[in-house]
């Protein structure tokens, strides 16, 4: 992924909630509850990423902020994963109260706020009439509305700004090969590959059924595998 982002000359990198979960497993493994199926799930995924991530990208991930600002043609634009002080939670979901969305401006002199996290394309306004955008999600888009949730295309947005201000906002969707994505994960021998396949193809959340996840962890001996990884981290 980092190599792909380099190819398109990405200029801003932000740290999201899953990045923090990954780093927490590395930096504070004793906090993991091996009797909690979700903790085991997160820990095993973090172990896999750690074993396949180049050291330079690990450093880049650690150094990335959860929010920043840029200026384009005089407009001050806030960029964040969630809010500028918290990159997790449900306070900025698509139907959130406008007061919640005002947190994106956090008393800063911003004209526009762009955030991610909720996997949902959105355009709204703050109480002060500042523009709020969410470009959606390239992977695993989400909608509360069942008919829209069936649309699994990758989402993004194009924002056009000239010397007088915002000219246009375009919300875009594009097809990509989900079957091939599922095959790639299987080929990479990633943990929970079949659960990921059900997620992207059938919209089945792998952690929604905790009992089923516990049985899956037990069948694949993931608890024991994670315990060995934690012990190795202590040694390092």
Short mmCIF file of C-alpha atoms in Angstrom, two decimals:
data_model
loop_
_atom_site.label_atom_id
_atom_site.label_comp_id
_atom_site.label_asym_id
_atom_site.label_seq_id
_atom_site.Cartn_x
_atom_site.Cartn_y
_atom_site.Cartn_z
CA UNK A 1 0.00 0.00 0.00
CA UNK A 2 2.75 2.47 0.88
CA UNK A 3 4.42 1.79 -2.47
CA UNK A 4 1.16 2.53 -4.29
CA UNK A 5 0.71 5.78 -2.39
CA UNK A 6 4.24 6.79 -3.36
CA UNK A 7 3.44 6.22 -7.02
CA UNK A 8 0.63 8.79 -6.96
CA UNK A 9 2.76 11.39 -5.13
CA UNK A 10 0.71 11.39 -1.93
CA UNK A 11 1.58 14.49 0.10
CA UNK A 12 -0.39 13.96 3.34
CA UNK A 13 -0.42 10.83 5.48
CA UNK A 14 -2.73 10.51 8.50
CA UNK A 15 -2.84 7.85 11.20
CA UNK A 16 -6.20 6.11 11.58
CA UNK A 17 -7.76 4.06 14.34
CA UNK A 18 -6.59 0.71 12.91
CA UNK A 19 -3.04 2.08 12.71
CA UNK A 20 -3.23 2.89 16.42
CA UNK A 21 -4.57 -0.58 17.22
CA UNK A 22 -1.62 -2.06 15.34
CA UNK A 23 0.89 0.15 17.17
CA UNK A 24 -0.76 -0.58 20.51
CA UNK A 25 -0.23 -4.31 19.98
CA UNK A 26 3.46 -3.68 19.30
CA UNK A 27 4.05 -1.15 22.07
CA UNK A 28 1.72 -2.39 24.80
CA UNK A 29 1.13 -6.12 24.20
CA UNK A 30 0.43 -6.77 27.88
CA UNK A 31 -2.84 -4.86 27.45
CA UNK A 32 -4.20 -7.60 25.18
CA UNK A 33 -6.73 -9.93 26.77
CA UNK A 34 -6.04 -13.39 25.35
CA UNK A 35 -9.47 -14.49 26.56
CA UNK A 36 -11.15 -11.83 24.43
CA UNK A 37 -11.71 -13.10 20.85
CA UNK A 38 -11.63 -9.57 19.45
CA UNK A 39 -8.30 -8.83 21.12
CA UNK A 40 -6.89 -12.05 19.68
CA UNK A 41 -8.25 -11.07 16.26
CA UNK A 42 -6.60 -7.65 16.39
CA UNK A 43 -3.38 -9.10 17.78
CA UNK A 44 -3.02 -11.75 15.09
CA UNK A 45 -3.70 -9.23 12.32
CA UNK A 46 -1.13 -6.87 13.85
CA UNK A 47 1.40 -9.70 14.02
CA UNK A 48 0.92 -10.42 10.31
CA UNK A 49 1.29 -6.77 9.33
CA UNK A 50 4.39 -6.38 11.52
CA UNK A 51 6.04 -9.39 9.90
CA UNK A 52 5.39 -8.02 6.39
CA UNK A 53 5.95 -4.28 6.91
CA UNK A 54 9.21 -2.59 5.98
CA UNK A 55 10.82 -0.75 8.89
CA UNK A 56 10.69 2.59 7.04
CA UNK A 57 6.91 2.35 6.77
CA UNK A 58 6.55 1.43 10.41
CA UNK A 59 8.44 4.62 11.24
CA UNK A 60 6.25 6.59 8.84
CA UNK A 61 3.14 5.22 10.49
CA UNK A 62 4.38 6.15 13.95
CA UNK A 63 5.22 9.68 12.86
CA UNK A 64 1.97 10.35 11.01
CA UNK A 65 -0.43 12.73 12.80
CA UNK A 66 -4.15 12.05 13.22
CA UNK A 67 -4.92 15.51 11.83
CA UNK A 68 -3.26 18.33 9.94
CA UNK A 69 -4.11 21.47 7.97
CA UNK A 70 -3.26 22.57 4.45
CA UNK A 71 -3.85 25.82 2.59
CA UNK A 72 -4.98 25.89 -1.03
CA UNK A 73 -5.63 29.21 -2.77
CA UNK A 74 -6.17 30.91 0.55
CA UNK A 75 -8.61 28.33 1.95
CA UNK A 76 -7.64 26.70 5.24
CA UNK A 77 -8.53 23.00 5.06
CA UNK A 78 -8.55 20.66 8.04
CA UNK A 79 -7.71 17.02 7.29
CA UNK A 80 -8.34 14.34 9.90
CA UNK A 81 -9.17 10.69 10.25
CA UNK A 82 -11.95 11.44 12.74
CA UNK A 83 -11.65 14.59 14.86
CA UNK A 84 -8.38 16.45 15.34
CA UNK A 85 -7.92 14.95 18.82
CA UNK A 86 -9.52 11.49 18.53
CA UNK A 87 -9.25 9.09 15.60
CA UNK A 88 -11.90 6.61 16.76
CA UNK A 89 -15.54 6.56 17.89
CA UNK A 90 -18.97 7.14 16.38
CA UNK A 91 -19.42 10.83 17.13
CA UNK A 92 -19.11 11.84 13.46
CA UNK A 93 -21.38 9.28 11.78
CA UNK A 94 -23.40 10.43 8.78
CA UNK A 95 -26.54 11.25 10.78
CA UNK A 96 -24.71 12.85 13.72
CA UNK A 97 -25.95 16.08 15.20
CA UNK A 98 -24.33 19.13 13.65
CA UNK A 99 -22.87 20.02 17.06
CA UNK A 100 -20.78 16.84 16.83
CA UNK A 101 -19.53 17.77 13.38
CA UNK A 102 -18.54 21.20 14.68
CA UNK A 103 -15.75 19.35 16.54
CA UNK A 104 -13.93 19.06 13.22
CA UNK A 105 -13.13 22.76 13.44
CA UNK A 106 -12.02 22.67 17.07
CA UNK A 107 -11.89 26.46 17.38
CA UNK A 108 -9.47 26.66 14.44
CA UNK A 109 -9.83 29.22 11.67
CA UNK A 110 -10.75 26.58 9.09
CA UNK A 111 -12.92 27.08 6.03
CA UNK A 112 -13.37 23.40 5.23
CA UNK A 113 -12.96 20.08 7.05
CA UNK A 114 -12.36 16.73 5.36
CA UNK A 115 -12.40 13.55 7.42
CA UNK A 116 -12.60 9.79 6.95
CA UNK A 117 -13.25 6.99 9.47
CA UNK A 118 -16.96 6.35 8.84
CA UNK A 119 -16.55 4.82 5.34
CA UNK A 120 -19.46 6.95 4.13
CA UNK A 121 -19.52 9.74 1.55
CA UNK A 122 -20.93 12.93 3.03
CA UNK A 123 -21.32 16.65 2.48
CA UNK A 124 -22.68 18.79 5.28
CA UNK A 125 -22.14 22.19 6.92
CA UNK A 126 -21.17 23.30 10.41
CA UNK A 127 -23.32 25.67 12.45
CA UNK A 128 -21.06 28.44 11.11
CA UNK A 129 -21.69 27.22 7.53
CA UNK A 130 -18.18 25.83 7.02
CA UNK A 131 -18.11 22.97 4.51
CA UNK A 132 -17.66 19.38 5.74
CA UNK A 133 -16.72 16.56 3.38
CA UNK A 134 -16.11 12.85 3.71
CA UNK A 135 -14.84 11.19 0.50
CA UNK A 136 -16.00 7.73 1.60
CA UNK A 137 -13.92 4.58 1.56
CA UNK A 138 -11.85 2.93 -1.15
CA UNK A 139 -12.44 -0.37 0.67
CA UNK A 140 -15.49 -1.51 2.65
CA UNK A 141 -17.92 1.39 2.09
CA UNK A 142 -20.76 1.61 4.61
CA UNK A 143 -24.35 2.80 4.58
CA UNK A 144 -27.18 2.42 7.09
CA UNK A 145 -29.55 2.13 4.15
CA UNK A 146 -29.71 -1.49 2.97
CA UNK A 147 -30.07 -0.75 -0.75
CA UNK A 148 -26.99 1.49 -0.74
CA UNK A 149 -24.98 -0.95 1.39
CA UNK A 150 -25.14 -3.44 -1.48
CA UNK A 151 -22.98 -1.11 -3.57
CA UNK A 152 -19.41 -2.25 -2.85
CA UNK A 153 -17.63 0.03 -5.33
CA UNK A 154 -14.59 2.00 -4.17
CA UNK A 155 -15.41 5.58 -3.17
CA UNK A 156 -13.47 8.82 -3.40
CA UNK A 157 -14.06 12.52 -3.96
CA UNK A 158 -12.59 15.25 -6.17
CA UNK A 159 -12.51 18.77 -4.78
CA UNK A 160 -11.81 21.63 -7.21
CA UNK A 161 -10.63 24.96 -5.82
CA UNK A 162 -9.73 28.08 -7.81
CA UNK A 163 -8.53 31.53 -6.76
CA UNK A 164 -12.06 32.54 -5.68
CA UNK A 165 -12.91 29.43 -3.67
CA UNK A 166 -14.57 26.07 -4.11
CA UNK A 167 -15.64 25.40 -7.69
CA UNK A 168 -16.90 21.84 -7.52
CA UNK A 169 -17.19 18.74 -5.34
CA UNK A 170 -17.59 15.39 -7.06
CA UNK A 171 -18.32 12.16 -5.23
CA UNK A 172 -17.08 9.24 -7.30
CA UNK A 173 -17.42 5.45 -7.27
CA UNK A 174 -15.45 2.94 -9.29
CA UNK A 175 -15.63 -0.83 -9.70
CA UNK A 176 -12.77 -3.05 -8.66
CA UNK A 177 -12.41 -6.83 -8.75
CA UNK A 178 -13.60 -8.06 -5.36
CA UNK A 179 -13.13 -11.70 -6.33
CA UNK A 180 -9.51 -11.00 -7.21
CA UNK A 181 -9.05 -9.11 -3.95
CA UNK A 182 -10.31 -12.17 -2.06
CA UNK A 183 -7.95 -14.44 -4.01
CA UNK A 184 -4.98 -12.17 -3.29
CA UNK A 185 -5.59 -12.42 0.45
CA UNK A 186 -5.79 -16.21 0.22
CA UNK A 187 -2.61 -16.28 -1.86
CA UNK A 188 -0.80 -14.14 0.72
CA UNK A 189 -1.75 -16.68 3.41
CA UNK A 190 -3.10 -13.87 5.56
CA UNK A 191 -4.86 -14.81 8.81
CA UNK A 192 -8.66 -14.73 8.74
CA UNK A 193 -8.52 -14.76 4.92
CA UNK A 194 -11.84 -16.56 4.55
CA UNK A 195 -13.49 -14.19 7.04
CA UNK A 196 -12.14 -11.24 5.07
CA UNK A 197 -13.56 -12.81 1.92
CA UNK A 198 -17.00 -12.97 3.53
CA UNK A 199 -16.61 -9.34 4.63
CA UNK A 200 -15.86 -7.90 1.20
CA UNK A 201 -18.10 -10.22 -0.82
CA UNK A 202 -21.06 -10.78 1.51
CA UNK A 203 -20.77 -7.85 3.96
CA UNK A 204 -20.45 -10.18 6.97
CA UNK A 205 -18.54 -8.49 9.80
CA UNK A 206 -16.00 -11.01 11.20
CA UNK A 207 -16.30 -9.70 14.76
CA UNK A 208 -20.09 -9.40 14.86
CA UNK A 209 -20.49 -12.95 16.19
CA UNK A 210 -18.06 -13.15 19.12
CA UNK A 211 -18.78 -16.82 19.83
CA UNK A 212 -18.09 -17.79 16.22
CA UNK A 213 -14.89 -15.75 16.30
CA UNK A 214 -13.79 -17.51 19.50
CA UNK A 215 -14.36 -20.89 17.86
CA UNK A 216 -12.41 -19.76 14.80
CA UNK A 217 -9.50 -18.60 16.96
CA UNK A 218 -9.48 -21.89 18.79
CA UNK A 219 -9.56 -23.95 15.59
CA UNK A 220 -6.56 -22.05 14.22
CA UNK A 221 -4.66 -21.94 17.54
CA UNK A 222 -4.48 -18.16 17.29
CA UNK A 223 -4.48 -17.59 21.03
CA UNK A 224 -1.33 -19.65 21.44
CA UNK A 225 0.26 -18.01 18.39
CA UNK A 226 -0.43 -14.55 19.76
CA UNK A 227 0.93 -15.51 23.18
CA UNK A 228 4.25 -16.55 21.60
CA UNK A 229 4.37 -13.29 19.65
CA UNK A 230 3.78 -11.24 22.80
CA UNK A 231 6.59 -13.10 24.56
CA UNK A 232 8.93 -12.41 21.64
CA UNK A 233 8.06 -8.72 21.79
CA UNK A 234 9.03 -8.60 25.46
CA UNK A 235 12.41 -10.12 24.60
CA UNK A 236 12.99 -7.44 21.96
#
